[in-house]
Amino acid sequence: MTQAAHDGYQLPDGFEHCSKLRPVVEATSALDRVRAVVTILAAPGGCPWDGKQTNRTLLKNLIEETYEYVDTVEADDREGMREELGDLLLQSVFQGVVCQKDSVDPFTLDEVCDRLVNKLITRHPAVFAPDSAQDADDGSGQSPEDVLKLWNEMKRREKHRTSVLEGISHSQGAFLRAAKVVHRVAGSDHADRLSAAFAAETSQAATGGTSESPTAAGLADDILTAIRRADAAGIDIDAALRSRLRAVEDEIVRLEHDLA
């Protein structure tokens, strides 16, 4: 195997004499190796499929890999996490390499990383307070809830947001978007007034839970009510639903086995 001198990385057997892999061998870190090999694949002379991908065409893969990683985490599958986290990393790096090739507004992964570092620093002012500050500390006295509230406030200021709805993606499913809207409203300074937006527009007889013939609007109100209850109790309703579904699926498999 060809070995990188800096950290002991070795190319797979049989690929030691491929000159195209020189940037991979010479990369100074594991992350740089990923970027090097993806760049090679997406460049002319690389993989025909990789070379024609755009940020848009890669979105389906990004979403699928994200959910596959979620599955491995929730199943406590450590080996699966190794695999799926790598696939998720690939999608991030691939997106960055494609962005760098854009003819109108190109940018590099280095810029992305620098912006991320700056964001992590500025949104943790207690952790990164100046050494000379009299009240400087590492933020250990804050609760996780305090830290999250400060993060969201800093984010709102940086992005000059005037509405709790700004920044909530419409490309995610309606259930996830609803959960985000509920959480944003509950955490706002005007939660009491904004919560009035959830008031059912249908009559009591039309709601999903009390009518013999439930309506679409009534059932949707029931779902919003469940999401609001979960948010108030600090429950991740999406994770809870996934967990419950897994239990249901396991029971279905058991019943099918009994019927066989």
Tab-separated table of C-alpha atoms in Angstrom:
chain	number	residue	atom	x	y	z
A	1	MET	CA	0.000	0.000	0.000
A	2	THR	CA	1.053	3.605	-0.611
A	3	GLN	CA	1.313	5.327	2.761
A	4	ALA	CA	0.936	9.011	3.555
A	5	ALA	CA	3.908	10.117	5.632
A	6	HIS	CA	1.986	12.446	7.917
A	7	ASP	CA	-0.639	10.200	9.508
A	8	GLY	CA	-0.204	6.647	8.281
A	9	TYR	CA	-3.103	6.558	5.829
A	10	GLN	CA	-2.703	3.847	3.202
A	11	LEU	CA	-4.398	3.554	-0.171
A	12	PRO	CA	-6.423	0.375	-0.770
A	13	ASP	CA	-4.476	-2.535	-2.223
A	14	GLY	CA	-4.127	-2.349	-5.979
A	15	PHE	CA	-4.326	1.444	-6.244
A	16	GLU	CA	-0.762	2.301	-5.186
A	17	HIS	CA	0.393	3.236	-8.687
A	18	CYS	CA	-2.476	5.492	-9.786
A	19	SER	CA	-1.097	9.014	-10.322
A	20	LYS	CA	-4.586	10.505	-10.054
A	21	LEU	CA	-4.544	9.601	-6.372
A	22	ARG	CA	-1.453	11.683	-5.583
A	23	PRO	CA	-3.553	14.549	-4.106
A	24	VAL	CA	-5.217	12.000	-1.837
A	25	VAL	CA	-1.892	10.641	-0.584
A	26	GLU	CA	-0.472	14.147	-0.117
A	27	ALA	CA	-3.507	15.499	1.747
A	28	THR	CA	-2.612	16.679	5.246
A	29	SER	CA	-5.713	15.351	7.020
A	30	ALA	CA	-8.419	12.741	6.658
A	31	LEU	CA	-10.972	15.425	5.816
A	32	ASP	CA	-8.698	16.830	3.121
A	33	ARG	CA	-8.441	13.334	1.643
A	34	VAL	CA	-12.209	13.211	1.303
A	35	ARG	CA	-12.218	16.579	-0.429
A	36	ALA	CA	-9.355	15.509	-2.709
A	37	VAL	CA	-11.005	12.311	-3.906
A	38	VAL	CA	-14.406	13.978	-4.404
A	39	THR	CA	-12.736	16.774	-6.388
A	40	ILE	CA	-11.066	14.185	-8.622
A	41	LEU	CA	-14.324	12.339	-9.197
A	42	ALA	CA	-16.257	15.515	-10.051
A	43	ALA	CA	-13.566	16.917	-12.385
A	44	PRO	CA	-13.163	16.224	-16.115
A	45	GLY	CA	-11.646	12.771	-16.512
A	46	GLY	CA	-13.287	11.608	-13.311
A	47	CYS	CA	-16.640	9.881	-12.848
A	48	PRO	CA	-19.158	10.806	-15.599
A	49	TRP	CA	-22.079	10.671	-13.162
A	50	ASP	CA	-20.344	12.724	-10.466
A	51	GLY	CA	-19.205	15.283	-13.016
A	52	LYS	CA	-22.703	16.172	-14.177
A	53	GLN	CA	-24.263	16.600	-10.724
A	54	THR	CA	-25.551	19.961	-9.487
A	55	ASN	CA	-26.517	21.226	-6.052
A	56	ARG	CA	-30.137	20.517	-6.931
A	57	THR	CA	-29.648	16.998	-8.289
A	58	LEU	CA	-27.765	16.030	-5.130
A	59	LEU	CA	-30.555	17.094	-2.755
A	60	LYS	CA	-32.396	13.766	-2.881
A	61	ASN	CA	-29.200	11.943	-1.905
A	62	LEU	CA	-28.513	14.419	0.894
A	63	ILE	CA	-31.968	13.919	2.389
A	64	GLU	CA	-31.847	10.138	2.059
A	65	GLU	CA	-28.390	9.869	3.632
A	66	THR	CA	-29.485	12.108	6.510
A	67	TYR	CA	-32.402	9.854	7.365
A	68	GLU	CA	-30.286	6.730	6.991
A	69	TYR	CA	-27.829	8.146	9.518
A	70	VAL	CA	-30.718	8.997	11.852
A	71	ASP	CA	-31.850	5.376	11.633
A	72	THR	CA	-28.431	4.054	12.686
A	73	VAL	CA	-28.208	6.458	15.633
A	74	GLU	CA	-31.656	5.591	16.929
A	75	ALA	CA	-30.891	1.885	16.510
A	76	ASP	CA	-27.592	2.272	18.415
A	77	ASP	CA	-25.859	0.732	15.399
A	78	ARG	CA	-22.276	1.944	15.837
A	79	GLU	CA	-20.982	0.176	12.737
A	80	GLY	CA	-23.850	1.575	10.724
A	81	MET	CA	-23.058	5.043	12.078
A	82	ARG	CA	-19.507	4.753	10.787
A	83	GLU	CA	-20.840	3.980	7.319
A	84	GLU	CA	-23.757	6.409	7.180
A	85	LEU	CA	-21.914	9.322	8.757
A	86	GLY	CA	-19.309	8.881	6.033
A	87	ASP	CA	-22.041	8.974	3.389
A	88	LEU	CA	-23.471	12.100	5.000
A	89	LEU	CA	-20.019	13.698	5.020
A	90	LEU	CA	-19.674	12.805	1.339
A	91	GLN	CA	-22.858	14.710	0.543
A	92	SER	CA	-21.604	17.817	2.363
A	93	VAL	CA	-18.223	17.720	0.656
A	94	PHE	CA	-19.805	16.948	-2.726
A	95	GLN	CA	-22.093	19.964	-2.375
A	96	GLY	CA	-19.058	22.108	-1.575
A	97	VAL	CA	-17.072	20.861	-4.570
A	98	VAL	CA	-20.013	21.600	-6.868
A	99	CYS	CA	-20.353	25.079	-5.359
A	100	GLN	CA	-16.701	25.743	-6.134
A	101	LYS	CA	-17.323	24.994	-9.824
A	102	ASP	CA	-20.241	27.441	-10.146
A	103	SER	CA	-19.633	29.970	-12.919
A	104	VAL	CA	-21.703	32.797	-11.366
A	105	ASP	CA	-21.043	32.698	-7.629
A	106	PRO	CA	-18.350	30.140	-6.751
A	107	PHE	CA	-17.196	29.583	-3.201
A	108	THR	CA	-14.949	27.059	-1.520
A	109	LEU	CA	-15.267	24.684	1.392
A	110	ASP	CA	-12.618	26.764	3.161
A	111	GLU	CA	-14.999	29.721	3.117
A	112	VAL	CA	-17.788	27.494	4.393
A	113	CYS	CA	-15.572	26.228	7.232
A	114	ASP	CA	-14.404	29.728	8.207
A	115	ARG	CA	-17.991	30.971	8.338
A	116	LEU	CA	-18.939	28.009	10.483
A	117	VAL	CA	-16.069	28.643	12.916
A	118	ASN	CA	-17.024	32.323	13.212
A	119	LYS	CA	-20.655	31.401	13.829
A	120	LEU	CA	-19.754	28.911	16.555
A	121	ILE	CA	-17.590	31.537	18.263
A	122	THR	CA	-20.009	34.477	18.092
A	123	ARG	CA	-22.985	32.408	19.212
A	124	HIS	CA	-21.160	31.228	22.340
A	125	PRO	CA	-20.109	34.561	23.871
A	126	ALA	CA	-19.988	33.119	27.396
A	127	VAL	CA	-17.588	30.372	26.367
A	128	PHE	CA	-15.339	32.675	24.325
A	129	ALA	CA	-15.431	35.795	26.483
A	130	PRO	CA	-12.214	37.896	26.449
A	131	ASP	CA	-9.676	36.808	29.055
A	132	SER	CA	-9.700	40.361	30.448
A	133	ALA	CA	-13.442	40.368	31.071
A	134	GLN	CA	-14.196	40.536	34.788
A	135	ASP	CA	-17.090	38.150	34.461
A	136	ALA	CA	-15.389	35.833	32.010
A	137	ASP	CA	-16.304	32.198	32.451
A	138	ASP	CA	-16.707	29.096	30.355
A	139	GLY	CA	-20.479	29.249	30.335
A	140	SER	CA	-20.724	26.217	32.604
A	141	GLY	CA	-23.193	28.053	34.836
A	142	GLN	CA	-25.761	28.234	32.067
A	143	SER	CA	-28.430	25.624	31.569
A	144	PRO	CA	-28.762	23.929	28.168
A	145	GLU	CA	-32.062	25.787	27.770
A	146	ASP	CA	-30.342	29.140	28.406
A	147	VAL	CA	-27.672	28.323	25.846
A	148	LEU	CA	-30.258	27.347	23.225
A	149	LYS	CA	-32.258	30.509	23.846
A	150	LEU	CA	-29.128	32.648	23.442
A	151	TRP	CA	-28.169	30.755	20.263
A	152	ASN	CA	-31.583	31.415	18.740
A	153	GLU	CA	-31.470	35.077	19.750
A	154	MET	CA	-28.022	35.542	18.233
A	155	LYS	CA	-29.226	33.812	15.082
A	156	ARG	CA	-32.243	36.116	14.887
A	157	ARG	CA	-30.032	39.200	15.224
A	158	GLU	CA	-27.448	38.027	12.692
A	159	LYS	CA	-30.089	37.266	10.089
A	160	HIS	CA	-32.139	40.396	10.919
A	161	ARG	CA	-35.270	38.316	11.319
A	162	THR	CA	-38.490	40.070	12.211
A	163	SER	CA	-40.795	37.043	12.173
A	164	VAL	CA	-40.660	33.756	14.061
A	165	LEU	CA	-41.416	32.051	10.746
A	166	GLU	CA	-38.331	33.264	8.918
A	167	GLY	CA	-35.823	30.534	8.162
A	168	ILE	CA	-38.262	27.628	8.501
A	169	SER	CA	-37.817	25.509	5.402
A	170	HIS	CA	-40.882	24.669	3.328
A	171	SER	CA	-39.077	21.790	1.641
A	172	GLN	CA	-39.277	19.634	4.752
A	173	GLY	CA	-42.405	17.649	5.442
A	174	ALA	CA	-45.510	19.353	6.818
A	175	PHE	CA	-45.170	17.482	10.125
A	176	LEU	CA	-41.604	18.673	10.712
A	177	ARG	CA	-42.468	22.204	9.618
A	178	ALA	CA	-45.420	22.274	11.994
A	179	ALA	CA	-43.183	21.141	14.855
A	180	LYS	CA	-40.733	23.944	14.045
A	181	VAL	CA	-43.480	26.570	13.881
A	182	VAL	CA	-44.913	25.415	17.215
A	183	HIS	CA	-41.492	25.526	18.881
A	184	ARG	CA	-40.665	28.957	17.461
A	185	VAL	CA	-43.970	30.424	18.646
A	186	ALA	CA	-43.644	28.867	22.109
A	187	GLY	CA	-40.147	30.307	22.520
A	188	SER	CA	-40.931	33.819	21.290
A	189	ASP	CA	-41.353	36.917	23.447
A	190	HIS	CA	-44.942	37.156	22.273
A	191	ALA	CA	-45.886	33.523	22.704
A	192	ASP	CA	-49.204	34.290	24.407
A	193	ARG	CA	-50.456	36.446	21.561
A	194	LEU	CA	-48.995	34.385	18.731
A	195	SER	CA	-50.466	31.173	20.131
A	196	ALA	CA	-53.876	32.493	19.159
A	197	ALA	CA	-52.940	31.538	15.594
A	198	PHE	CA	-53.456	27.910	16.548
A	199	ALA	CA	-57.079	28.454	17.521
A	200	ALA	CA	-59.207	25.988	15.576
A	201	GLU	CA	-61.119	27.617	12.752
A	202	THR	CA	-63.564	24.740	12.707
A	203	SER	CA	-66.438	24.168	15.076
A	204	GLN	CA	-66.217	21.592	17.852
A	205	ALA	CA	-68.399	19.233	15.832
A	206	ALA	CA	-65.970	19.336	12.912
A	207	THR	CA	-62.820	18.392	14.827
A	208	GLY	CA	-61.172	15.101	14.097
A	209	GLY	CA	-61.540	13.710	17.600
A	210	THR	CA	-65.228	14.351	18.232
A	211	SER	CA	-66.955	13.932	14.897
A	212	GLU	CA	-68.239	10.672	13.471
A	213	SER	CA	-67.068	11.999	10.092
A	214	PRO	CA	-63.818	13.837	10.841
A	215	THR	CA	-62.780	16.634	8.532
A	216	ALA	CA	-59.318	17.296	7.152
A	217	ALA	CA	-59.127	20.595	9.037
A	218	GLY	CA	-60.279	18.961	12.253
A	219	LEU	CA	-57.687	16.188	12.049
A	220	ALA	CA	-54.976	18.746	11.256
A	221	ASP	CA	-56.001	20.703	14.366
A	222	ASP	CA	-55.726	17.509	16.423
A	223	ILE	CA	-52.168	16.995	15.132
A	224	LEU	CA	-51.212	20.592	15.924
A	225	THR	CA	-52.615	20.168	19.428
A	226	ALA	CA	-50.516	17.016	19.955
A	227	ILE	CA	-47.402	18.790	18.674
A	228	ARG	CA	-47.993	21.755	21.006
A	229	ARG	CA	-48.451	19.430	23.997
A	230	ALA	CA	-45.237	17.620	23.129
A	231	ASP	CA	-43.304	20.867	22.701
A	232	ALA	CA	-44.548	22.177	26.050
A	233	ALA	CA	-43.400	18.927	27.697
A	234	GLY	CA	-39.969	19.064	26.032
A	235	ILE	CA	-40.676	15.993	23.907
A	236	ASP	CA	-39.209	15.646	20.413
A	237	ILE	CA	-42.456	14.603	18.778
A	238	ASP	CA	-40.802	13.584	15.508
A	239	ALA	CA	-38.352	11.285	17.302
A	240	ALA	CA	-41.164	9.958	19.467
A	241	LEU	CA	-43.243	9.174	16.397
A	242	ARG	CA	-40.327	7.410	14.707
A	243	SER	CA	-39.725	5.354	17.848
A	244	ARG	CA	-43.385	4.408	18.111
A	245	LEU	CA	-43.470	3.478	14.429
A	246	ARG	CA	-40.499	1.168	14.898
A	247	ALA	CA	-42.337	-0.603	17.712
A	248	VAL	CA	-45.434	-0.913	15.531
A	249	GLU	CA	-43.364	-2.239	12.640
A	250	ASP	CA	-41.703	-4.796	14.918
A	251	GLU	CA	-45.129	-5.948	16.083
A	252	ILE	CA	-46.346	-6.225	12.479
A	253	VAL	CA	-43.367	-8.413	11.648
A	254	ARG	CA	-44.080	-10.588	14.694
A	255	LEU	CA	-47.738	-10.975	13.728
A	256	GLU	CA	-46.822	-11.793	10.138
A	257	HIS	CA	-44.409	-14.425	11.408
A	258	ASP	CA	-47.208	-15.985	13.495
A	259	LEU	CA	-49.483	-16.050	10.459
A	260	ALA	CA	-46.902	-17.723	8.231
